[in-house]
PDB file of C-alpha atoms in Angstrom:
ATOM      1  CA  ILE E   1     101.298 231.978 147.477  1.00 52.00           C
ATOM      2  CA  ASP E   2      97.932 230.194 147.259  1.00 52.00           C
ATOM      3  CA  GLN E   3      96.279 233.185 148.874  1.00 52.00           C
ATOM      4  CA  GLN E   4      97.844 235.597 146.347  1.00 52.00           C
ATOM      5  CA  GLU E   5      96.721 233.441 143.425  1.00 51.00           C
ATOM      6  CA  GLN E   6      93.167 233.454 144.772  1.00 53.00           C
ATOM      7  CA  GLU E   7      93.175 237.272 144.994  1.00 51.00           C
ATOM      8  CA  LYS E   8      94.304 237.848 141.384  1.00 51.00           C
ATOM      9  CA  PRO E   9      91.043 236.772 139.707  1.00 52.00           C
ATOM     10  CA  LYS E  10      89.043 238.890 142.152  1.00 50.00           C
ATOM     11  CA  THR E  11      91.118 241.980 141.364  1.00 52.00           C
ATOM     12  CA  SER E  12      90.841 241.528 137.593  1.00 60.00           C
ATOM     13  CA  TYR E  13      87.106 240.866 137.898  1.00 58.00           C
ATOM     14  CA  ARG E  14      86.688 244.037 139.942  1.00 62.00           C
ATOM     15  CA  MET E  15      88.566 246.034 137.304  1.00 60.00           C
ATOM     16  CA  LEU E  16      86.369 244.643 134.541  1.00 57.00           C
ATOM     17  CA  GLU E  17      83.297 245.462 136.581  1.00 58.00           C
ATOM     18  CA  GLU E  18      84.460 249.047 137.083  1.00 58.00           C
ATOM     19  CA  LYS E  19      85.173 249.438 133.370  1.00 59.00           C
ATOM     20  CA  ALA E  20      81.724 248.117 132.542  1.00 55.00           C
ATOM     21  CA  MET E  21      80.114 250.538 134.971  1.00 57.00           C
ATOM     22  CA  PHE E  22      82.110 253.428 133.519  1.00 57.00           C
ATOM     23  CA  GLY E  23      81.105 252.431 130.005  1.00 54.00           C
ATOM     24  CA  LEU E  24      77.461 252.242 131.079  1.00 51.00           C
ATOM     25  CA  ALA E  25      77.630 255.692 132.667  1.00 51.00           C
ATOM     26  CA  ALA E  26      79.334 257.143 129.595  1.00 47.00           C
ATOM     27  CA  GLY E  27      76.700 255.614 127.357  1.00 49.00           C
ATOM     28  CA  PHE E  28      73.904 256.990 129.542  1.00 44.00           C
ATOM     29  CA  TYR E  29      75.442 260.474 129.362  1.00 43.00           C
ATOM     30  CA  THR E  30      75.839 260.293 125.590  1.00 47.00           C
ATOM     31  CA  VAL E  31      72.246 259.210 125.011  1.00 47.00           C
ATOM     32  CA  TYR E  32      70.367 261.243 127.624  1.00 49.00           C
ATOM     33  CA  LEU E  33      72.501 264.136 128.871  1.00 52.00           C
ATOM     34  CA  ALA E  34      74.959 265.187 126.165  1.00 57.00           C
ATOM     35  CA  ALA E  35      74.092 268.236 124.070  1.00 64.00           C
ATOM     36  CA  PRO E  36      72.665 267.314 120.652  1.00 75.00           C
ATOM     37  CA  GLU E  37      74.924 267.830 117.648  1.00 88.00           C
ATOM     38  CA  CYS E  38      73.191 269.208 114.573  1.00 92.00           C
ATOM     39  CA  ASN E  39      74.051 270.323 111.049  1.00 94.00           C
ATOM     40  CA  VAL E  40      72.363 273.509 109.845  1.00 96.00           C
ATOM     41  CA  LEU E  41      72.311 274.461 106.174  1.00 95.00           C
ATOM     42  CA  ILE E  42      72.516 278.187 105.290  1.00 95.00           C
ATOM     43  CA  ILE E  43      71.091 278.895 101.835  1.00 94.00           C
ATOM     44  CA  GLY E  44      69.590 281.783  99.893  1.00 92.00           C
ATOM     45  CA  ASN E  45      69.992 283.794  96.726  1.00 88.00           C
ATOM     46  CA  GLU E  46      73.250 285.428  95.679  1.00 86.00           C
ATOM     47  CA  SER E  47      74.469 288.384  97.769  1.00 85.00           C
ATOM     48  CA  ALA E  48      71.719 287.840 100.358  1.00 89.00           C
ATOM     49  CA  GLY E  49      74.211 287.947 103.255  1.00 90.00           C
ATOM     50  CA  LYS E  50      74.713 284.234 103.984  1.00 92.00           C
ATOM     51  CA  THR E  51      78.454 284.437 104.601  1.00 92.00           C
ATOM     52  CA  ALA E  52      78.042 287.580 106.698  1.00 92.00           C
ATOM     53  CA  LEU E  53      75.555 285.698 108.880  1.00 94.00           C
ATOM     54  CA  LEU E  54      77.963 282.776 109.212  1.00 93.00           C
ATOM     55  CA  GLU E  55      80.747 285.127 110.292  1.00 92.00           C
ATOM     56  CA  ARG E  56      78.418 286.691 112.858  1.00 93.00           C
ATOM     57  CA  LEU E  57      77.498 283.258 114.224  1.00 94.00           C
ATOM     58  CA  LYS E  58      81.186 282.397 114.614  1.00 91.00           C
ATOM     59  CA  VAL E  59      81.865 285.326 116.944  1.00 91.00           C
ATOM     60  CA  THR E  60      78.557 285.498 118.820  1.00 90.00           C
ATOM     61  CA  GLU E  61      78.728 284.006 122.306  1.00 88.00           C
ATOM     62  CA  PHE E  62      75.272 282.523 122.716  1.00 89.00           C
ATOM     63  CA  PRO E  63      73.892 281.322 126.051  1.00 87.00           C
ATOM     64  CA  ILE E  64      74.856 277.663 126.404  1.00 77.00           C
ATOM     65  CA  SER E  65      71.521 276.804 128.023  1.00 66.00           C
ATOM     66  CA  GLY E  66      68.306 278.381 126.823  1.00 55.00           C
ATOM     67  CA  LYS E  67      66.687 277.740 130.212  1.00 53.00           C
ATOM     68  CA  ASP E  68      69.168 279.859 132.144  1.00 49.00           C
ATOM     69  CA  GLU E  69      69.374 282.937 129.927  1.00 47.00           C
ATOM     70  CA  LYS E  70      67.151 284.716 127.424  1.00 46.00           C
ATOM     71  CA  ALA E  71      68.319 286.313 124.216  1.00 41.00           C
ATOM     72  CA  ASN E  72      68.170 290.082 124.220  1.00 44.00           C
ATOM     73  CA  GLY E  73      68.819 290.704 120.535  1.00 42.00           C
ATOM     74  CA  GLY E  74      72.485 291.676 120.844  1.00 43.00           C
ATOM     75  CA  VAL E  75      75.791 289.914 121.056  1.00 39.00           C
ATOM     76  CA  GLU E  76      76.024 288.541 124.605  1.00 41.00           C
ATOM     77  CA  GLU E  77      79.040 287.463 126.617  1.00 43.00           C
ATOM     78  CA  ASN E  78      79.093 284.215 128.550  1.00 44.00           C
ATOM     79  CA  SER E  79      78.672 284.521 132.296  1.00 41.00           C
ATOM     80  CA  LYS E  80      81.606 284.653 134.712  1.00 42.00           C
ATOM     81  CA  ASN E  81      80.625 281.259 136.078  1.00 44.00           C
ATOM     82  CA  MET E  82      81.292 279.680 132.701  1.00 41.00           C
ATOM     83  CA  THR E  83      84.724 281.278 132.519  1.00 40.00           C
ATOM     84  CA  GLU E  84      85.555 280.054 136.018  1.00 43.00           C
ATOM     85  CA  SER E  85      84.469 276.531 135.102  1.00 42.00           C
ATOM     86  CA  ILE E  86      86.848 276.599 132.141  1.00 38.00           C
ATOM     87  CA  VAL E  87      89.715 277.645 134.407  1.00 38.00           C
ATOM     88  CA  ASN E  88      88.930 274.875 136.887  1.00 44.00           C
ATOM     89  CA  ALA E  89      88.633 272.286 134.141  1.00 41.00           C
ATOM     90  CA  VAL E  90      92.200 272.657 132.872  1.00 41.00           C
ATOM     91  CA  ALA E  91      95.417 271.772 134.634  1.00 42.00           C
ATOM     92  CA  CYS E  92      96.853 274.784 136.451  1.00 44.00           C
ATOM     93  CA  THR E  93     100.040 275.035 134.445  1.00 44.00           C
ATOM     94  CA  PRO E  94     101.329 278.535 133.599  1.00 46.00           C
ATOM     95  CA  THR E  95     100.985 277.931 129.844  1.00 46.00           C
ATOM     96  CA  LYS E  96      97.374 276.795 130.028  1.00 44.00           C
ATOM     97  CA  LEU E  97      96.439 279.536 132.461  1.00 40.00           C
ATOM     98  CA  ARG E  98      97.829 282.127 130.046  1.00 44.00           C
ATOM     99  CA  ARG E  99      95.697 280.639 127.263  1.00 47.00           C
ATOM    100  CA  VAL E 100      92.592 280.815 129.416  1.00 43.00           C
ATOM    101  CA  ALA E 101      93.384 284.383 130.453  1.00 43.00           C
ATOM    102  CA  SER E 102      93.750 285.371 126.810  1.00 45.00           C
ATOM    103  CA  ARG E 103      90.275 284.005 126.109  1.00 48.00           C
ATOM    104  CA  LYS E 104      88.805 286.230 128.822  1.00 47.00           C
ATOM    105  CA  LYS E 105      90.079 289.404 127.173  1.00 48.00           C
ATOM    106  CA  GLY E 106      87.248 291.013 125.216  1.00 56.00           C
ATOM    107  CA  LYS E 107      84.930 289.593 122.612  1.00 66.00           C
ATOM    108  CA  LYS E 108      85.824 287.929 119.351  1.00 76.00           C
ATOM    109  CA  LYS E 109      85.862 290.281 116.407  1.00 82.00           C
ATOM    110  CA  MET E 110      83.872 289.580 113.288  1.00 83.00           C
ATOM    111  CA  LEU E 111      85.624 289.469 109.940  1.00 78.00           C
ATOM    112  CA  PRO E 112      85.326 292.953 108.360  1.00 78.00           C
ATOM    113  CA  LEU E 113      82.506 293.048 105.833  1.00 78.00           C
ATOM    114  CA  HIS E 114      84.699 294.383 103.061  1.00 73.00           C
ATOM    115  CA  LYS E 115      86.791 291.205 103.293  1.00 76.00           C
ATOM    116  CA  ILE E 116      83.818 288.884 102.784  1.00 79.00           C
ATOM    117  CA  ARG E 117      83.677 287.630  99.216  1.00 78.00           C
ATOM    118  CA  PRO E 118      80.958 285.727  97.337  1.00 78.00           C
ATOM    119  CA  THR E 119      81.065 282.064  98.307  1.00 77.00           C
ATOM    120  CA  ILE E 120      82.362 279.653  95.702  1.00 77.00           C
ATOM    121  CA  GLY E 121      81.683 276.223  97.158  1.00 75.00           C
ATOM    122  CA  CYS E 122      80.922 275.928 100.864  1.00 84.00           C
ATOM    123  CA  ASN E 123      82.011 277.620 104.087  1.00 89.00           C
ATOM    124  CA  PHE E 124      81.412 276.187 107.528  1.00 87.00           C
ATOM    125  CA  GLY E 125      81.591 277.205 111.162  1.00 92.00           C
ATOM    126  CA  LYS E 126      80.959 275.629 114.574  1.00 92.00           C
ATOM    127  CA  THR E 127      79.309 277.006 117.675  1.00 91.00           C
ATOM    128  CA  GLU E 128      77.232 275.956 120.674  1.00 91.00           C
ATOM    129  CA  ALA E 129      74.023 277.807 121.405  1.00 90.00           C
ATOM    130  CA  PHE E 130      71.057 277.198 123.699  1.00 91.00           C
ATOM    131  CA  GLY E 131      72.076 273.645 124.517  1.00 88.00           C
ATOM    132  CA  VAL E 132      72.852 272.546 120.942  1.00 92.00           C
ATOM    133  CA  LYS E 133      76.228 272.009 119.284  1.00 92.00           C
ATOM    134  CA  CYS E 134      75.930 273.132 115.684  1.00 92.00           C
ATOM    135  CA  VAL E 135      77.897 272.967 112.472  1.00 94.00           C
ATOM    136  CA  PHE E 136      76.711 275.615 110.005  1.00 95.00           C
ATOM    137  CA  TRP E 137      77.179 275.050 106.269  1.00 94.00           C
ATOM    138  CA  ASP E 138      77.092 278.171 104.112  1.00 92.00           C
ATOM    139  CA  VAL E 139      76.478 277.102 100.505  1.00 91.00           C
ATOM    140  CA  GLY E 140      76.846 279.670  97.732  1.00 86.00           C
ATOM    141  CA  GLY E 141      73.782 281.020  95.950  1.00 82.00           C
ATOM    142  CA  LYS E 142      75.303 280.086  92.606  1.00 84.00           C
ATOM    143  CA  MET E 143      75.331 276.468  93.776  1.00 85.00           C
ATOM    144  CA  GLN E 144      71.548 276.223  94.084  1.00 88.00           C
ATOM    145  CA  PRO E 145      71.378 273.037  91.935  1.00 88.00           C
ATOM    146  CA  LEU E 146      73.782 271.413  94.433  1.00 88.00           C
ATOM    147  CA  TRP E 147      71.900 272.367  97.609  1.00 92.00           C
ATOM    148  CA  GLU E 148      70.070 269.060  97.582  1.00 91.00           C
ATOM    149  CA  ARG E 149      73.331 267.197  98.152  1.00 91.00           C
ATOM    150  CA  TYR E 150      73.346 268.593 101.707  1.00 92.00           C
ATOM    151  CA  TYR E 151      69.708 267.754 102.532  1.00 94.00           C
ATOM    152  CA  LYS E 152      70.449 264.212 103.642  1.00 91.00           C
ATOM    153  CA  ASP E 153      72.752 265.215 106.507  1.00 92.00           C
ATOM    154  CA  CYS E 154      71.197 268.497 107.653  1.00 93.00           C
ATOM    155  CA  HIS E 155      68.855 268.920 110.630  1.00 94.00           C
ATOM    156  CA  GLY E 156      67.788 272.520 110.097  1.00 95.00           C
ATOM    157  CA  VAL E 157      67.719 275.166 107.357  1.00 96.00           C
ATOM    158  CA  ILE E 158      68.423 278.903 107.517  1.00 97.00           C
ATOM    159  CA  PHE E 159      67.145 280.712 104.435  1.00 96.00           C
ATOM    160  CA  VAL E 160      68.757 284.160 104.167  1.00 95.00           C
ATOM    161  CA  LEU E 161      66.784 286.900 102.427  1.00 93.00           C
ATOM    162  CA  ASP E 162      67.958 290.371 101.403  1.00 92.00           C
ATOM    163  CA  SER E 163      65.412 292.684 103.072  1.00 89.00           C
ATOM    164  CA  LYS E 164      66.410 295.636 100.938  1.00 87.00           C
ATOM    165  CA  GLU E 165      65.190 293.859  97.825  1.00 86.00           C
ATOM    166  CA  CYS E 166      61.800 293.006  99.390  1.00 85.00           C
ATOM    167  CA  ARG E 167      60.012 296.265 100.163  1.00 84.00           C
ATOM    168  CA  TYR E 168      56.822 298.165  99.552  1.00 84.00           C
ATOM    169  CA  MET E 169      56.166 299.755  96.177  1.00 79.00           C
ATOM    170  CA  CYS E 170      57.478 303.322  96.021  1.00 79.00           C
ATOM    171  CA  GLY E 171      56.183 304.530  92.651  1.00 79.00           C
ATOM    172  CA  ASP E 172      59.508 304.219  90.869  1.00 82.00           C
ATOM    173  CA  ARG E 173      58.843 301.761  88.048  1.00 86.00           C
ATOM    174  CA  GLU E 174      62.344 300.322  87.839  1.00 87.00           C
ATOM    175  CA  ARG E 175      62.704 299.876  91.596  1.00 86.00           C
ATOM    176  CA  ASP E 176      59.202 298.451  91.947  1.00 87.00           C
ATOM    177  CA  MET E 177      59.793 295.912  89.185  1.00 90.00           C
ATOM    178  CA  LYS E 178      62.998 294.821  90.912  1.00 88.00           C
ATOM    179  CA  ALA E 179      61.187 294.468  94.240  1.00 89.00           C
ATOM    180  CA  LYS E 180      58.384 292.381  92.677  1.00 91.00           C
ATOM    181  CA  SER E 181      60.943 290.171  90.962  1.00 91.00           C
ATOM    182  CA  SER E 182      62.867 289.681  94.232  1.00 91.00           C
ATOM    183  CA  ILE E 183      59.724 288.774  96.191  1.00 92.00           C
ATOM    184  CA  SER E 184      58.589 286.338  93.502  1.00 93.00           C
ATOM    185  CA  ASN E 185      62.028 284.734  93.357  1.00 92.00           C
ATOM    186  CA  PHE E 186      62.110 284.400  97.152  1.00 93.00           C
ATOM    187  CA  GLN E 187      58.726 282.656  97.144  1.00 93.00           C
ATOM    188  CA  GLN E 188      59.679 280.268  94.351  1.00 93.00           C
ATOM    189  CA  VAL E 189      63.043 279.239  95.783  1.00 93.00           C
ATOM    190  CA  LEU E 190      61.705 278.849  99.326  1.00 93.00           C
ATOM    191  CA  ALA E 191      58.671 276.799  98.196  1.00 92.00           C
ATOM    192  CA  LYS E 192      60.843 274.550  96.040  1.00 92.00           C
ATOM    193  CA  THR E 193      63.246 273.886  98.911  1.00 93.00           C
ATOM    194  CA  TRP E 194      60.464 273.456 101.463  1.00 91.00           C
ATOM    195  CA  LYS E 195      58.574 270.752  99.590  1.00 89.00           C
ATOM    196  CA  ASP E 196      61.634 268.590  98.949  1.00 91.00           C
ATOM    197  CA  LYS E 197      60.753 265.126 100.250  1.00 89.00           C
ATOM    198  CA  ARG E 198      64.148 264.618 101.881  1.00 90.00           C
ATOM    199  CA  LEU E 199      63.538 267.624 104.138  1.00 91.00           C
ATOM    200  CA  ARG E 200      59.834 267.133 104.826  1.00 87.00           C
ATOM    201  CA  ARG E 201      60.357 263.473 105.676  1.00 88.00           C
ATOM    202  CA  LYS E 202      62.702 264.544 108.483  1.00 89.00           C
ATOM    203  CA  ASN E 203      60.424 267.374 109.641  1.00 89.00           C
ATOM    204  CA  ILE E 204      63.204 269.933 109.137  1.00 92.00           C
ATOM    205  CA  PRO E 205      62.598 273.386 110.713  1.00 94.00           C
ATOM    206  CA  PHE E 206      63.033 276.388 108.402  1.00 95.00           C
ATOM    207  CA  MET E 207      64.209 279.713 109.782  1.00 96.00           C
ATOM    208  CA  VAL E 208      64.102 282.626 107.333  1.00 96.00           C
ATOM    209  CA  PHE E 209      66.472 285.442 108.262  1.00 96.00           C
ATOM    210  CA  ALA E 210      65.633 288.758 106.562  1.00 95.00           C
ATOM    211  CA  SER E 211      69.053 290.412 106.656  1.00 93.00           C
ATOM    212  CA  LYS E 212      70.396 293.920 105.987  1.00 91.00           C
ATOM    213  CA  ARG E 213      67.823 295.697 108.149  1.00 89.00           C
ATOM    214  CA  ASP E 214      70.377 297.997 109.768  1.00 81.00           C
ATOM    215  CA  HIS E 215      70.543 301.703 109.003  1.00 58.00           C
ATOM    216  CA  PRO E 216      74.118 302.618 107.995  1.00 51.00           C
ATOM    217  CA  ASP E 217      75.677 305.824 109.236  1.00 42.00           C
ATOM    218  CA  LYS E 218      75.554 308.756 106.854  1.00 37.00           C
ATOM    219  CA  ASP E 219      79.337 308.953 106.729  1.00 40.00           C
ATOM    220  CA  GLU E 220      79.715 305.252 105.973  1.00 41.00           C
ATOM    221  CA  VAL E 221      81.347 304.363 102.680  1.00 37.00           C
ATOM    222  CA  ASN E 222      79.050 302.011 100.774  1.00 42.00           C
ATOM    223  CA  ILE E 223      80.387 299.262  98.555  1.00 39.00           C
ATOM    224  CA  PRO E 224      78.376 297.922  95.585  1.00 41.00           C
ATOM    225  CA  ASP E 225      76.553 294.592  95.895  1.00 41.00           C
ATOM    226  CA  ASP E 226      78.655 293.026  93.158  1.00 39.00           C
ATOM    227  CA  ASP E 227      81.841 293.492  95.168  1.00 39.00           C
ATOM    228  CA  ILE E 228      81.013 291.809  98.458  1.00 43.00           C
ATOM    229  CA  ASN E 229      78.466 289.554 100.087  1.00 51.00           C
ATOM    230  CA  ASP E 230      77.811 291.643 103.185  1.00 50.00           C
ATOM    231  CA  ASP E 231      75.110 293.342 105.182  1.00 50.00           C
ATOM    232  CA  SER E 232      75.750 296.965 104.163  1.00 47.00           C
ATOM    233  CA  SER E 233      75.480 296.974 100.389  1.00 45.00           C
ATOM    234  CA  HIS E 234      73.813 300.376 100.094  1.00 44.00           C
ATOM    235  CA  ALA E 235      72.316 303.072 102.290  1.00 48.00           C
ATOM    236  CA  PHE E 236      68.590 303.296 102.916  1.00 49.00           C
ATOM    237  CA  ASP E 237      66.681 305.722 100.738  1.00 54.00           C
ATOM    238  CA  GLU E 238      63.584 307.478 101.978  1.00 47.00           C
ATOM    239  CA  GLU E 239      61.583 305.288  99.614  1.00 50.00           C
ATOM    240  CA  ASP E 240      62.989 302.065 101.109  1.00 63.00           C
ATOM    241  CA  ILE E 241      60.159 300.909 103.353  1.00 84.00           C
ATOM    242  CA  LEU E 242      60.969 297.305 104.116  1.00 88.00           C
ATOM    243  CA  LEU E 243      58.413 294.578 104.575  1.00 90.00           C
ATOM    244  CA  GLU E 244      58.131 293.460 108.189  1.00 92.00           C
ATOM    245  CA  PRO E 245      59.064 289.853 109.131  1.00 92.00           C
ATOM    246  CA  ASN E 246      55.405 288.921 109.734  1.00 92.00           C
ATOM    247  CA  GLU E 247      54.519 290.198 106.246  1.00 93.00           C
ATOM    248  CA  LEU E 248      57.369 288.204 104.718  1.00 93.00           C
ATOM    249  CA  GLU E 249      56.141 285.164 106.650  1.00 93.00           C
ATOM    250  CA  LYS E 250      52.686 285.548 105.079  1.00 92.00           C
ATOM    251  CA  LEU E 251      54.275 285.701 101.625  1.00 92.00           C
ATOM    252  CA  ALA E 252      56.288 282.566 102.414  1.00 92.00           C
ATOM    253  CA  LEU E 253      53.228 280.667 103.685  1.00 91.00           C
ATOM    254  CA  THR E 254      51.230 281.721 100.607  1.00 90.00           C
ATOM    255  CA  ALA E 255      53.899 280.339  98.302  1.00 90.00           C
ATOM    256  CA  ILE E 256      54.207 277.114 100.309  1.00 89.00           C
ATOM    257  CA  ASN E 257      50.438 276.571 100.412  1.00 86.00           C
ATOM    258  CA  ASP E 258      50.199 277.118  96.665  1.00 85.00           C
ATOM    259  CA  SER E 259      52.952 274.597  96.006  1.00 80.00           C
ATOM    260  CA  GLU E 260      51.444 272.057  98.395  1.00 75.00           C
ATOM    261  CA  SER E 261      47.985 272.355  96.836  1.00 72.00           C
ATOM    262  CA  GLU E 262      49.565 271.120  93.612  1.00 66.00           C
ATOM    263  CA  THR E 263      50.873 268.013  95.374  1.00 61.00           C
ATOM    264  CA  SER E 264      47.711 267.449  97.480  1.00 57.00           C
ATOM    265  CA  HIS E 265      49.619 268.026 100.755  1.00 62.00           C
ATOM    266  CA  SER E 266      48.063 270.011 103.579  1.00 61.00           C
ATOM    267  CA  PHE E 267      49.365 271.064 106.993  1.00 64.00           C
ATOM    268  CA  ASP E 268      47.663 272.828 109.871  1.00 67.00           C
ATOM    269  CA  ASP E 269      48.740 276.103 111.487  1.00 69.00           C
ATOM    270  CA  ASP E 270      50.422 274.337 114.400  1.00 73.00           C
ATOM    271  CA  TYR E 271      52.689 272.484 111.968  1.00 79.00           C
ATOM    272  CA  TYR E 272      53.867 275.737 110.400  1.00 81.00           C
ATOM    273  CA  LYS E 273      54.382 277.266 113.851  1.00 79.00           C
ATOM    274  CA  HIS E 274      57.082 274.701 114.624  1.00 82.00           C
ATOM    275  CA  ASN E 275      58.540 274.428 111.128  1.00 91.00           C
ATOM    276  CA  LEU E 276      58.693 277.924 109.635  1.00 94.00           C
ATOM    277  CA  LYS E 277      59.528 281.293 111.190  1.00 94.00           C
ATOM    278  CA  VAL E 278      60.747 284.579 109.701  1.00 96.00           C
ATOM    279  CA  PHE E 279      63.061 286.883 111.656  1.00 96.00           C
ATOM    280  CA  GLY E 280      64.483 290.247 110.706  1.00 95.00           C
ATOM    281  CA  GLY E 281      67.885 291.596 111.662  1.00 94.00           C
ATOM    282  CA  SER E 282      71.395 292.462 110.637  1.00 94.00           C
ATOM    283  CA  SER E 283      74.510 290.333 110.537  1.00 92.00           C
ATOM    284  CA  LYS E 284      76.567 293.519 110.660  1.00 91.00           C
ATOM    285  CA  THR E 285      75.260 294.642 114.060  1.00 91.00           C
ATOM    286  CA  GLY E 286      74.053 291.289 115.371  1.00 92.00           C
ATOM    287  CA  GLU E 287      70.513 292.618 115.752  1.00 93.00           C
ATOM    288  CA  GLY E 288      67.918 289.838 115.684  1.00 95.00           C
ATOM    289  CA  VAL E 289      70.466 287.027 115.448  1.00 95.00           C
ATOM    290  CA  ASN E 290      69.992 285.759 119.016  1.00 94.00           C
ATOM    291  CA  GLU E 291      66.205 285.521 118.727  1.00 95.00           C
ATOM    292  CA  ALA E 292      66.421 283.742 115.397  1.00 96.00           C
ATOM    293  CA  ILE E 293      68.998 281.196 116.555  1.00 95.00           C
ATOM    294  CA  GLN E 294      67.174 280.631 119.825  1.00 95.00           C
ATOM    295  CA  TRP E 295      63.963 279.653 117.983  1.00 95.00           C
ATOM    296  CA  LEU E 296      65.866 277.306 115.672  1.00 95.00           C
ATOM    297  CA  MET E 297      67.832 275.662 118.504  1.00 94.00           C
ATOM    298  CA  GLU E 298      64.669 275.146 120.553  1.00 93.00           C
ATOM    299  CA  GLU E 299      62.988 273.407 117.618  1.00 93.00           C
ATOM    300  CA  LEU E 300      66.058 271.234 117.054  1.00 93.00           C
ATOM    301  CA  ASN E 301      66.112 270.357 120.766  1.00 91.00           C
ATOM    302  CA  ILE E 302      62.451 269.294 120.609  1.00 90.00           C
ATOM    303  CA  ARG E 303      63.150 266.969 117.680  1.00 89.00           C
ATOM    304  CA  PHE E 304      66.272 265.572 119.345  1.00 87.00           C
ATOM    305  CA  ASN E 305      64.415 264.784 122.574  1.00 84.00           C
ATOM    306  CA  GLN E 306      61.594 263.132 120.647  1.00 80.00           C
ATOM    307  CA  SER E 307      64.070 260.854 118.880  1.00 75.00           C
ATOM    308  CA  ARG E 308      65.673 259.654 122.162  1.00 65.00           C
TER     309      ARG E 308
END
C-alpha cells in the first residue's frame, strides 16, 4: 500500500510534465510553423468585377506552398500527394472515405456570371494560397465611405479596376471622355485609399487587379453593365485598346506621388516595389489570378515573418 501511494504522485507529475511539453510544442508550432492567417480587403468602383474575382478565388485551387510550385496563370489543381495526405488524415470509415472521394472528382465550378449581382454590404470567402490562409472581404463600390471601417483589421488590399474603362483614346469624343473620367476616378480613389494613415502605418501591400481583359466569343450573349457585376459586360470593339498593367501602374504611382507631395511624404522605389503592383487578367477565365495572388501572398508572408 505504501509503495502504491508513493507511485501516485510520480504518475500525476509525469502526466503534468507531458501536458506541459505538449503545450510548449503546440505553442512553438503556432508561433513559428503555422501558416499565417490574413484578412484581405477587396475594393474598387462599382461594377469593376470585385464579386466576380471573389467567386474565382473561392474555386481556384492555389498551390499551398509557393516554394514547391509556381503559378502558371491558370486554375491549377492540387497535387496527388495532397489528396493522398487528406485521405490518410481522416479515419477510414466508409462515410468519410466517400466524402473524400467526392472531393477528388473534378474541379469546383465558379458561380455563373449572370447570377452575380451588385454587392449590397459585404461578401466574404476563405482560401489558402502559397502558404497563407486568407479571408477575403468584398465590399460594395457603393459603400466607399464605409471602406475605412475595415482598414483596422485588414492585412492586404486588392483594388479591382475595370480595364475596359481605362484604354487609349480612339477618336470618339464620347468614349474618350468616359475613358479619361474613368482613369481620373481610378487615380483619385486609389490615392485616397493608399494614403490613409491606418493602412500606411501597417505597411499594407496594395495589389491592383485590372479585370475584364478576356476576349469574349463572338457568339456570346452580352449582358449590360447595369445588370450584373461580372467580367464580361460587353464585347471588345476594334477601338478598345486597353492600357497595359505597367502603364496603369505608372498612372497609379503618379497619382500617389502627387498626393504624397501634398502631405510631405516621400518613399523610394524599393518601397513601392513591395507595396504596390498592378496585374491584368480576367476573373471569368482565371487568367492572371494566380500571379496576382502569388505576389500578394508573398508580401504578406514577408510581413508575417518579420513580425515573429
